[in-house]
Amino acid sequence: DTAVSQTPKYLVTQMGNDKSIKCEQNLGHDTMYWYKQDSKKFLKIMFSYNNKELIINETVPNRFSPKSPDKAHLNLHINSLELGDSAVYFCASSQGLFYNEQFFGPGTRLTVL
Amino acid sequence: TQLLEQSPQFLSIQEGENLTVYCNSSSVFSSLQWYRQEPGEGPVLLVTVVTGGEVKKLKRLTFQFGDARKDSSLHITAAQPGDTGLYLCAGVGGSNYKLTFGKGTLLTVNP
């Protein structure tokens, strides 16, 4: 069974479009995260949710909007996509805020043309 | 802002060699983690070190947390091709327990 799953795996789209990435975890964890990994492999946190409540919101353009319908899901919607949004986006989860082991999904490679 | 510097950025060695990867910061972290990431996959946690001076071993991998909890090292003995991957250190700090990642060390072990 996949612990943290993301869809789609690959996403190719034009500049200006709106797209969503979905994430689900079946680990029963309370905390979920979105990370962005750039072309140089630098992994940076974007958002974290704990029990559906937004905890971390890094300096991310407001074109990015996370949504957590329940503890097991954290989706990422991106409006008006730009070339610089091209990256691999990882979803992760942890048992709770104080449990630092994070389980990562396989990533979504977003390419904006 | 807490920053973690990893070195070297790239490392290519022959099977059987030893290597050390370093992770340094001017900030104190409550704990430090090491992850390994393989192509097309997400990072996987290898170890968490919590106490200053702590040493943990995972088969041929030895992890050390600095006394001041600002730095860490990963030593691999007799590297094997299966050790190839991107090694990431990540520090835990701040009131929201945010993970701050280093920029990674891309290790290639040639047979």
PDB file of C-alpha atoms in Angstrom:
ATOM      1  CA  ASP A   1       0.000   0.000   0.000  1.00  0.00           C
ATOM      2  CA  THR A   2       1.268   3.455  -0.903  1.00  0.00           C
ATOM      3  CA  ALA A   3       1.695   5.587   2.216  1.00  0.00           C
ATOM      4  CA  VAL A   4       1.699   9.031   0.596  1.00  0.00           C
ATOM      5  CA  SER A   5       0.389   9.295  -2.934  1.00  0.00           C
ATOM      6  CA  GLN A   6       0.247  12.229  -5.317  1.00  0.00           C
ATOM      7  CA  THR A   7      -1.505  12.780  -8.605  1.00  0.00           C
ATOM      8  CA  PRO A   8      -0.562  13.463 -11.252  1.00  0.00           C
ATOM      9  CA  LYS A   9       3.038  12.271 -11.444  1.00  0.00           C
ATOM     10  CA  TYR A  10       3.758  14.566 -14.383  1.00  0.00           C
ATOM     11  CA  LEU A  11       2.024  17.783 -15.338  1.00  0.00           C
ATOM     12  CA  VAL A  12       2.854  19.783 -18.458  1.00  0.00           C
ATOM     13  CA  THR A  13       0.900  22.955 -19.040  1.00  0.00           C
ATOM     14  CA  GLN A  14       0.993  26.390 -20.608  1.00  0.00           C
ATOM     15  CA  MET A  15       1.753  29.637 -18.839  1.00  0.00           C
ATOM     16  CA  GLY A  16      -1.332  31.285 -17.426  1.00  0.00           C
ATOM     17  CA  ASN A  17      -3.247  28.055 -16.825  1.00  0.00           C
ATOM     18  CA  ASP A  18      -4.613  26.922 -13.462  1.00  0.00           C
ATOM     19  CA  LYS A  19      -3.773  23.432 -12.214  1.00  0.00           C
ATOM     20  CA  SER A  20      -4.170  21.297  -9.116  1.00  0.00           C
ATOM     21  CA  ILE A  21      -2.082  18.567  -7.528  1.00  0.00           C
ATOM     22  CA  LYS A  22      -3.701  16.112  -5.152  1.00  0.00           C
ATOM     23  CA  CYS A  23      -2.141  14.355  -2.188  1.00  0.00           C
ATOM     24  CA  GLU A  24      -3.452  11.601   0.037  1.00  0.00           C
ATOM     25  CA  GLN A  25      -1.876   9.756   2.959  1.00  0.00           C
ATOM     26  CA  ASN A  26      -3.141   6.530   4.500  1.00  0.00           C
ATOM     27  CA  LEU A  27      -0.850   6.607   7.527  1.00  0.00           C
ATOM     28  CA  GLY A  28      -3.340   8.217   9.871  1.00  0.00           C
ATOM     29  CA  HIS A  29      -1.023  11.201  10.301  1.00  0.00           C
ATOM     30  CA  ASP A  30      -2.203  14.565  11.584  1.00  0.00           C
ATOM     31  CA  THR A  31       0.261  16.809   9.731  1.00  0.00           C
ATOM     32  CA  MET A  32       0.772  17.250   6.002  1.00  0.00           C
ATOM     33  CA  TYR A  33       3.172  19.394   3.992  1.00  0.00           C
ATOM     34  CA  TRP A  34       3.902  20.720   0.534  1.00  0.00           C
ATOM     35  CA  TYR A  35       7.499  21.166  -0.580  1.00  0.00           C
ATOM     36  CA  LYS A  36       8.991  22.533  -3.785  1.00  0.00           C
ATOM     37  CA  GLN A  37      12.225  21.068  -5.166  1.00  0.00           C
ATOM     38  CA  ASP A  38      13.904  23.218  -7.793  1.00  0.00           C
ATOM     39  CA  SER A  39      16.166  22.172 -10.635  1.00  0.00           C
ATOM     40  CA  LYS A  40      19.181  22.270  -8.299  1.00  0.00           C
ATOM     41  CA  LYS A  41      17.451  19.787  -5.970  1.00  0.00           C
ATOM     42  CA  PHE A  42      16.896  22.393  -3.243  1.00  0.00           C
ATOM     43  CA  LEU A  43      13.887  21.292  -1.200  1.00  0.00           C
ATOM     44  CA  LYS A  44      11.927  24.071   0.447  1.00  0.00           C
ATOM     45  CA  ILE A  45       8.784  23.938   2.513  1.00  0.00           C
ATOM     46  CA  MET A  46       5.758  25.810   1.213  1.00  0.00           C
ATOM     47  CA  PHE A  47       2.907  24.929   3.543  1.00  0.00           C
ATOM     48  CA  SER A  48       2.036  22.664   6.410  1.00  0.00           C
ATOM     49  CA  TYR A  49      -1.331  21.718   7.839  1.00  0.00           C
ATOM     50  CA  ASN A  50      -2.025  20.129  11.192  1.00  0.00           C
ATOM     51  CA  ASN A  51      -5.484  18.633  11.646  1.00  0.00           C
ATOM     52  CA  LYS A  52      -6.668  20.653   8.654  1.00  0.00           C
ATOM     53  CA  GLU A  53      -5.347  23.892  10.157  1.00  0.00           C
ATOM     54  CA  LEU A  54      -2.708  25.920   8.311  1.00  0.00           C
ATOM     55  CA  ILE A  55       0.467  26.025  10.416  1.00  0.00           C
ATOM     56  CA  ILE A  56       3.247  27.070   8.065  1.00  0.00           C
ATOM     57  CA  ASN A  57       2.826  29.408   5.129  1.00  0.00           C
ATOM     58  CA  GLU A  58       6.227  30.325   3.792  1.00  0.00           C
ATOM     59  CA  THR A  59       6.797  33.214   1.442  1.00  0.00           C
ATOM     60  CA  VAL A  60       4.817  31.695  -1.372  1.00  0.00           C
ATOM     61  CA  PRO A  61       2.951  33.714  -4.024  1.00  0.00           C
ATOM     62  CA  ASN A  62      -0.757  33.823  -3.289  1.00  0.00           C
ATOM     63  CA  ARG A  63      -1.309  32.110  -6.642  1.00  0.00           C
ATOM     64  CA  PHE A  64      -0.619  28.956  -4.628  1.00  0.00           C
ATOM     65  CA  SER A  65      -3.519  27.876  -2.465  1.00  0.00           C
ATOM     66  CA  PRO A  66      -3.485  24.716  -0.390  1.00  0.00           C
ATOM     67  CA  LYS A  67      -6.703  23.033   0.673  1.00  0.00           C
ATOM     68  CA  SER A  68      -7.143  20.304   3.237  1.00  0.00           C
ATOM     69  CA  PRO A  69     -10.639  18.790   3.061  1.00  0.00           C
ATOM     70  CA  ASP A  70      -9.723  16.283   5.763  1.00  0.00           C
ATOM     71  CA  LYS A  71      -6.649  15.059   7.642  1.00  0.00           C
ATOM     72  CA  ALA A  72      -5.786  12.531   4.945  1.00  0.00           C
ATOM     73  CA  HIS A  73      -5.793  14.950   2.028  1.00  0.00           C
ATOM     74  CA  LEU A  74      -3.882  18.099   1.162  1.00  0.00           C
ATOM     75  CA  ASN A  75      -4.292  19.510  -2.307  1.00  0.00           C
ATOM     76  CA  LEU A  76      -2.390  22.311  -3.973  1.00  0.00           C
ATOM     77  CA  HIS A  77      -4.022  24.621  -6.464  1.00  0.00           C
ATOM     78  CA  ILE A  78      -1.919  26.957  -8.566  1.00  0.00           C
ATOM     79  CA  ASN A  79      -3.417  29.877 -10.484  1.00  0.00           C
ATOM     80  CA  SER A  80      -1.909  31.703 -13.436  1.00  0.00           C
ATOM     81  CA  LEU A  81       1.071  29.394 -13.773  1.00  0.00           C
ATOM     82  CA  GLU A  82       4.437  30.974 -14.544  1.00  0.00           C
ATOM     83  CA  LEU A  83       7.634  29.559 -16.028  1.00  0.00           C
ATOM     84  CA  GLY A  84       9.315  29.786 -12.622  1.00  0.00           C
ATOM     85  CA  ASP A  85       6.753  27.445 -11.127  1.00  0.00           C
ATOM     86  CA  SER A  86       8.365  24.549 -12.984  1.00  0.00           C
ATOM     87  CA  ALA A  87       9.706  22.215 -10.326  1.00  0.00           C
ATOM     88  CA  VAL A  88       8.981  18.958  -8.551  1.00  0.00           C
ATOM     89  CA  TYR A  89       6.363  19.334  -5.850  1.00  0.00           C
ATOM     90  CA  PHE A  90       6.409  16.892  -2.956  1.00  0.00           C
ATOM     91  CA  CYS A  91       3.685  16.180  -0.492  1.00  0.00           C
ATOM     92  CA  ALA A  92       4.698  14.767   2.884  1.00  0.00           C
ATOM     93  CA  SER A  93       3.089  13.787   6.138  1.00  0.00           C
ATOM     94  CA  SER A  94       4.147  13.251   9.725  1.00  0.00           C
ATOM     95  CA  GLN A  95       2.437  11.779  12.758  1.00  0.00           C
ATOM     96  CA  GLY A  96       2.116  15.247  14.239  1.00  0.00           C
ATOM     97  CA  LEU A  97       3.864  18.573  14.525  1.00  0.00           C
ATOM     98  CA  PHE A  98       6.198  17.231  17.190  1.00  0.00           C
ATOM     99  CA  TYR A  99       7.022  14.037  15.298  1.00  0.00           C
ATOM    100  CA  ASN A 100       9.637  15.069  12.853  1.00  0.00           C
ATOM    101  CA  GLU A 101       9.903  11.985  10.667  1.00  0.00           C
ATOM    102  CA  GLN A 102       8.278  12.999   7.443  1.00  0.00           C
ATOM    103  CA  PHE A 103       7.060  10.557   4.831  1.00  0.00           C
ATOM    104  CA  PHE A 104       7.265  11.921   1.320  1.00  0.00           C
ATOM    105  CA  GLY A 105       5.178  11.167  -1.710  1.00  0.00           C
ATOM    106  CA  PRO A 106       6.771  10.364  -5.079  1.00  0.00           C
ATOM    107  CA  GLY A 107       6.542  13.950  -6.299  1.00  0.00           C
ATOM    108  CA  THR A 108       4.752  15.740  -9.136  1.00  0.00           C
ATOM    109  CA  ARG A 109       6.980  17.118 -11.855  1.00  0.00           C
ATOM    110  CA  LEU A 110       5.370  20.324 -13.091  1.00  0.00           C
ATOM    111  CA  THR A 111       6.584  21.807 -16.360  1.00  0.00           C
ATOM    112  CA  VAL A 112       5.238  25.176 -17.429  1.00  0.00           C
ATOM    113  CA  LEU A 113       5.797  26.014 -21.099  1.00  0.00           C
TER     114      LEU A 113
ATOM    115  CA  THR B   1      16.402  32.477   8.754  1.00  0.00           C
ATOM    116  CA  GLN B   2      18.071  29.174   9.484  1.00  0.00           C
ATOM    117  CA  LEU B   3      20.374  27.936   6.733  1.00  0.00           C
ATOM    118  CA  LEU B   4      22.139  24.630   6.306  1.00  0.00           C
ATOM    119  CA  GLU B   5      25.229  24.337   4.132  1.00  0.00           C
ATOM    120  CA  GLN B   6      26.062  20.916   2.790  1.00  0.00           C
ATOM    121  CA  SER B   7      29.387  19.889   1.314  1.00  0.00           C
ATOM    122  CA  PRO B   8      30.450  18.611  -1.020  1.00  0.00           C
ATOM    123  CA  GLN B   9      27.666  19.288  -3.480  1.00  0.00           C
ATOM    124  CA  PHE B  10      28.788  16.440  -5.754  1.00  0.00           C
ATOM    125  CA  LEU B  11      30.834  13.363  -4.946  1.00  0.00           C
ATOM    126  CA  SER B  12      31.848  10.597  -7.327  1.00  0.00           C
ATOM    127  CA  ILE B  13      33.850   7.727  -5.881  1.00  0.00           C
ATOM    128  CA  GLN B  14      34.748   4.111  -6.546  1.00  0.00           C
ATOM    129  CA  GLU B  15      33.125   1.187  -4.819  1.00  0.00           C
ATOM    130  CA  GLY B  16      34.897   0.394  -1.564  1.00  0.00           C
ATOM    131  CA  GLU B  17      36.007   3.935  -0.779  1.00  0.00           C
ATOM    132  CA  ASN B  18      35.010   5.849   2.334  1.00  0.00           C
ATOM    133  CA  LEU B  19      33.409   9.276   2.284  1.00  0.00           C
ATOM    134  CA  THR B  20      32.099  11.988   4.574  1.00  0.00           C
ATOM    135  CA  VAL B  21      29.379  14.523   3.901  1.00  0.00           C
ATOM    136  CA  TYR B  22      29.102  17.627   6.036  1.00  0.00           C
ATOM    137  CA  CYS B  23      26.146  19.732   7.071  1.00  0.00           C
ATOM    138  CA  ASN B  24      26.880  23.053   8.773  1.00  0.00           C
ATOM    139  CA  SER B  25      24.899  25.955  10.121  1.00  0.00           C
ATOM    140  CA  SER B  26      25.303  29.012  12.298  1.00  0.00           C
ATOM    141  CA  SER B  27      21.946  28.178  13.907  1.00  0.00           C
ATOM    142  CA  VAL B  28      21.163  25.710  16.648  1.00  0.00           C
ATOM    143  CA  PHE B  29      18.683  22.982  15.802  1.00  0.00           C
ATOM    144  CA  SER B  30      16.608  20.930  18.204  1.00  0.00           C
ATOM    145  CA  SER B  31      17.356  17.895  16.060  1.00  0.00           C
ATOM    146  CA  LEU B  32      18.826  17.060  12.694  1.00  0.00           C
ATOM    147  CA  GLN B  33      17.769  14.510  10.137  1.00  0.00           C
ATOM    148  CA  TRP B  34      19.406  12.848   7.172  1.00  0.00           C
ATOM    149  CA  TYR B  35      17.365  11.758   4.169  1.00  0.00           C
ATOM    150  CA  ARG B  36      18.274   9.904   1.002  1.00  0.00           C
ATOM    151  CA  GLN B  37      16.487  10.591  -2.244  1.00  0.00           C
ATOM    152  CA  GLU B  38      16.660   8.407  -5.334  1.00  0.00           C
ATOM    153  CA  PRO B  39      15.754   9.651  -8.837  1.00  0.00           C
ATOM    154  CA  GLY B  40      12.028   9.999  -9.368  1.00  0.00           C
ATOM    155  CA  GLU B  41      11.198   9.417  -5.724  1.00  0.00           C
ATOM    156  CA  GLY B  42      10.700  11.406  -2.564  1.00  0.00           C
ATOM    157  CA  PRO B  43      13.289  11.635   0.226  1.00  0.00           C
ATOM    158  CA  VAL B  44      13.370   8.794   2.739  1.00  0.00           C
ATOM    159  CA  LEU B  45      14.457   9.359   6.316  1.00  0.00           C
ATOM    160  CA  LEU B  46      17.686   7.601   7.324  1.00  0.00           C
ATOM    161  CA  VAL B  47      18.206   8.892  10.851  1.00  0.00           C
ATOM    162  CA  THR B  48      17.368  11.606  13.362  1.00  0.00           C
ATOM    163  CA  VAL B  49      19.985  12.863  15.819  1.00  0.00           C
ATOM    164  CA  VAL B  50      18.803  14.827  18.813  1.00  0.00           C
ATOM    165  CA  THR B  51      21.517  15.182  21.436  1.00  0.00           C
ATOM    166  CA  GLY B  52      24.682  17.233  20.943  1.00  0.00           C
ATOM    167  CA  GLY B  53      27.589  14.859  20.303  1.00  0.00           C
ATOM    168  CA  GLU B  54      25.283  11.974  19.474  1.00  0.00           C
ATOM    169  CA  VAL B  55      26.560   9.289  17.137  1.00  0.00           C
ATOM    170  CA  LYS B  56      24.252   6.855  15.377  1.00  0.00           C
ATOM    171  CA  LYS B  57      25.179   3.957  13.154  1.00  0.00           C
ATOM    172  CA  LEU B  58      23.104   2.413  10.414  1.00  0.00           C
ATOM    173  CA  LYS B  59      25.110  -0.494   8.970  1.00  0.00           C
ATOM    174  CA  ARG B  60      27.947   1.208   7.050  1.00  0.00           C
ATOM    175  CA  LEU B  61      26.588   4.723   7.680  1.00  0.00           C
ATOM    176  CA  THR B  62      27.673   6.729  10.731  1.00  0.00           C
ATOM    177  CA  PHE B  63      25.896   9.948  11.643  1.00  0.00           C
ATOM    178  CA  GLN B  64      27.179  12.481  14.124  1.00  0.00           C
ATOM    179  CA  PHE B  65      25.533  15.560  15.608  1.00  0.00           C
ATOM    180  CA  GLY B  66      27.885  18.336  16.648  1.00  0.00           C
ATOM    181  CA  ASP B  67      28.261  19.181  20.330  1.00  0.00           C
ATOM    182  CA  ALA B  68      26.666  22.588  19.782  1.00  0.00           C
ATOM    183  CA  ARG B  69      23.858  21.091  17.646  1.00  0.00           C
ATOM    184  CA  LYS B  70      24.784  23.317  14.716  1.00  0.00           C
ATOM    185  CA  ASP B  71      26.410  20.750  12.446  1.00  0.00           C
ATOM    186  CA  SER B  72      26.343  17.120  11.479  1.00  0.00           C
ATOM    187  CA  SER B  73      28.263  14.644   9.390  1.00  0.00           C
ATOM    188  CA  LEU B  74      27.479  11.462   7.538  1.00  0.00           C
ATOM    189  CA  HIS B  75      30.286   8.975   7.029  1.00  0.00           C
ATOM    190  CA  ILE B  76      29.930   5.992   4.722  1.00  0.00           C
ATOM    191  CA  THR B  77      32.395   3.142   4.977  1.00  0.00           C
ATOM    192  CA  ALA B  78      33.170   0.945   1.978  1.00  0.00           C
ATOM    193  CA  ALA B  79      30.636   2.628  -0.283  1.00  0.00           C
ATOM    194  CA  GLN B  80      28.595   0.476  -2.637  1.00  0.00           C
ATOM    195  CA  PRO B  81      26.775   1.357  -5.875  1.00  0.00           C
ATOM    196  CA  GLY B  82      23.502   0.987  -3.969  1.00  0.00           C
ATOM    197  CA  ASP B  83      24.520   3.998  -1.852  1.00  0.00           C
ATOM    198  CA  THR B  84      24.184   6.229  -4.912  1.00  0.00           C
ATOM    199  CA  GLY B  85      21.648   8.988  -4.380  1.00  0.00           C
ATOM    200  CA  LEU B  86      21.014  12.503  -3.135  1.00  0.00           C
ATOM    201  CA  TYR B  87      21.733  12.894   0.575  1.00  0.00           C
ATOM    202  CA  LEU B  88      19.885  15.693   2.318  1.00  0.00           C
ATOM    203  CA  CYS B  89      20.341  16.988   5.822  1.00  0.00           C
ATOM    204  CA  ALA B  90      17.447  18.780   7.466  1.00  0.00           C
ATOM    205  CA  GLY B  91      17.370  20.732  10.693  1.00  0.00           C
ATOM    206  CA  VAL B  92      14.350  21.032  12.948  1.00  0.00           C
ATOM    207  CA  GLY B  93      13.876  24.355  14.622  1.00  0.00           C
ATOM    208  CA  GLY B  94      11.521  27.155  15.418  1.00  0.00           C
ATOM    209  CA  SER B  95       8.199  27.186  17.203  1.00  0.00           C
ATOM    210  CA  ASN B  96       6.492  25.421  14.316  1.00  0.00           C
ATOM    211  CA  TYR B  97       9.063  22.594  14.104  1.00  0.00           C
ATOM    212  CA  LYS B  98       9.792  23.459  10.508  1.00  0.00           C
ATOM    213  CA  LEU B  99      12.294  21.340   8.584  1.00  0.00           C
ATOM    214  CA  THR B 100      15.019  23.348   6.864  1.00  0.00           C
ATOM    215  CA  PHE B 101      16.848  21.345   4.233  1.00  0.00           C
ATOM    216  CA  GLY B 102      20.411  21.649   3.030  1.00  0.00           C
ATOM    217  CA  LYS B 103      21.015  21.748  -0.708  1.00  0.00           C
ATOM    218  CA  GLY B 104      22.044  18.130  -0.821  1.00  0.00           C
ATOM    219  CA  THR B 105      25.040  16.039  -1.767  1.00  0.00           C
ATOM    220  CA  LEU B 106      24.708  13.994  -4.941  1.00  0.00           C
ATOM    221  CA  LEU B 107      26.720  10.822  -4.395  1.00  0.00           C
ATOM    222  CA  THR B 108      27.672   8.484  -7.219  1.00  0.00           C
ATOM    223  CA  VAL B 109      29.403   5.231  -6.356  1.00  0.00           C
ATOM    224  CA  ASN B 110      30.940   3.607  -9.404  1.00  0.00           C
ATOM    225  CA  PRO B 111      31.355  -0.173  -9.562  1.00  0.00           C
TER     226      PRO B 111
END
